Short mmCIF file of C-alpha atoms in Angstrom, two decimals:
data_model
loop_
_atom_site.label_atom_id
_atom_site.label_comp_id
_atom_site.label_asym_id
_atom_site.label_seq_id
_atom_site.Cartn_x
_atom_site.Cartn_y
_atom_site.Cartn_z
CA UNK C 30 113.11 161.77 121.72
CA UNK C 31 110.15 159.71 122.99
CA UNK C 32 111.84 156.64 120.67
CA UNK C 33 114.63 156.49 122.97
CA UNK C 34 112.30 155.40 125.63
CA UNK C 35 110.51 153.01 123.96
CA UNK C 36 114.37 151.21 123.13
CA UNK C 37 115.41 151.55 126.95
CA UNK C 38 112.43 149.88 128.10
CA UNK C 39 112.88 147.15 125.27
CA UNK C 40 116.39 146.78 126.10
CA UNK C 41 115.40 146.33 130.15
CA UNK C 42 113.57 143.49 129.30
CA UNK C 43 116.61 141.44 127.44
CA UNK C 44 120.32 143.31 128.66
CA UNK C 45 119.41 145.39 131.29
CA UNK C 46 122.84 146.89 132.00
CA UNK C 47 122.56 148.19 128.58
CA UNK C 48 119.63 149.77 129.29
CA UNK C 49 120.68 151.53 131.98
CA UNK C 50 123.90 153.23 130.42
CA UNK C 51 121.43 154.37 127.75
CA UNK C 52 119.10 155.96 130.20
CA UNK C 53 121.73 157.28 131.95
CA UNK C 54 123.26 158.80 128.58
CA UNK C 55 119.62 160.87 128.19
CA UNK C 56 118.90 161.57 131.75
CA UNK C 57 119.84 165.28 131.31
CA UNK C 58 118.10 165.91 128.52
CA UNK C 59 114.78 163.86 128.78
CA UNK C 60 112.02 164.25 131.15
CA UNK C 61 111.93 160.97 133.69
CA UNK C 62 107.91 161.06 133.68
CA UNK C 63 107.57 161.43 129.80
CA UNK C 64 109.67 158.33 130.01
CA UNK C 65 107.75 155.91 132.88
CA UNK C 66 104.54 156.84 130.93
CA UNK C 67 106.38 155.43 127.27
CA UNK C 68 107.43 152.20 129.71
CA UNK C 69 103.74 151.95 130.61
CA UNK C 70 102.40 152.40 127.19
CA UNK C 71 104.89 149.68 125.92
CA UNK C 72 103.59 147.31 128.69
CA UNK C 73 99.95 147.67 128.53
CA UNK C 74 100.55 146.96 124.74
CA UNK C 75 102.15 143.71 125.41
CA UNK C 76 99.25 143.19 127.96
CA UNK C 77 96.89 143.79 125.48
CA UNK C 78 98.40 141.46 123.16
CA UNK C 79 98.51 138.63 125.67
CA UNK C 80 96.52 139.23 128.80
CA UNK C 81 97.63 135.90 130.42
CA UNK C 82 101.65 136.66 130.50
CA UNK C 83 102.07 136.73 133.61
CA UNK C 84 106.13 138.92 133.44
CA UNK C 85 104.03 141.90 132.12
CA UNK C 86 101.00 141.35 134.53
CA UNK C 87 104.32 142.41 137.06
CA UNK C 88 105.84 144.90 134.70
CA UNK C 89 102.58 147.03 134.88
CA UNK C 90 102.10 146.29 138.53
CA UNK C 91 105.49 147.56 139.31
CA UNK C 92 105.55 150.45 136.79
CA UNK C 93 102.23 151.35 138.78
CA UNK C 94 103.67 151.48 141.92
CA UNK C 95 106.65 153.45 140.92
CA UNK C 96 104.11 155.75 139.68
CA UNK C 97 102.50 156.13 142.67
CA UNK C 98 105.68 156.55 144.54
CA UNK C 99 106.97 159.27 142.12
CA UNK C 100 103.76 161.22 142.95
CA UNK C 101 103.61 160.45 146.81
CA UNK C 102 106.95 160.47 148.32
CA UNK C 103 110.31 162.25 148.48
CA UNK C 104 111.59 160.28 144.98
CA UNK C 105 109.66 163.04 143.06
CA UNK C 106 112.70 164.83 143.28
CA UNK C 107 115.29 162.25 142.03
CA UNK C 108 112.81 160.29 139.79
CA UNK C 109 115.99 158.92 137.59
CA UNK C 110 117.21 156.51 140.39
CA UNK C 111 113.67 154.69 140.74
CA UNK C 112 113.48 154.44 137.32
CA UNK C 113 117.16 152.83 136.98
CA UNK C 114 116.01 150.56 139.78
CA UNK C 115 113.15 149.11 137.72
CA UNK C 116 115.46 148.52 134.75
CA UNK C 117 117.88 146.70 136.59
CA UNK C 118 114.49 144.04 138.14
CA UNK C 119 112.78 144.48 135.06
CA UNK C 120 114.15 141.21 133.68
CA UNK C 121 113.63 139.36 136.88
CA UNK C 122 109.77 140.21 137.10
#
């Protein structure tokens, strides 16, 4: 369920070790790069909605670089734990 994503990345933002029980609760069942792109969505709405904030300026920077690192390195093939690591900075961004 794509909705679940959209919570977890809401969730990161505010109580992050919430977040991170919930996307460990889904991680067998969901796909970890249906999920960054529904965290990247989410941001570049808030972006859109006020370019000048600079915490989601950071939020897509970062989610842009875990991208890349999903595609270029060996975390392709545990994509969960960089994902868990950007919930638990997400707040600190």
């Amino acid at each position: 369920n794509i909705f679940i994503a959209f919570n977890i990345y809401d969730m990161a933002l505010s109580n992050p070790e919430k977040a991170l029980s919930m996307l460990r609760e889904i991680e067998d069942s969901e796909d970890a790069y249906r999920m960054l792109g529904a965290w990247s969505s989410s941001a570049l709405k808030s972006y859109k909605k006020d370019p000048t904030n600079r915490k989601t300026k950071n939020i897509l920077k970062e989610l842009a670089k875990i991208d890349m690192l999903l595609k270029t390195t060996s975390f392709s093939s545990e994509p969960w734990k960089i994902l868990e690591s950007f919930i638990l900075r997400a707040k600190l961004l």
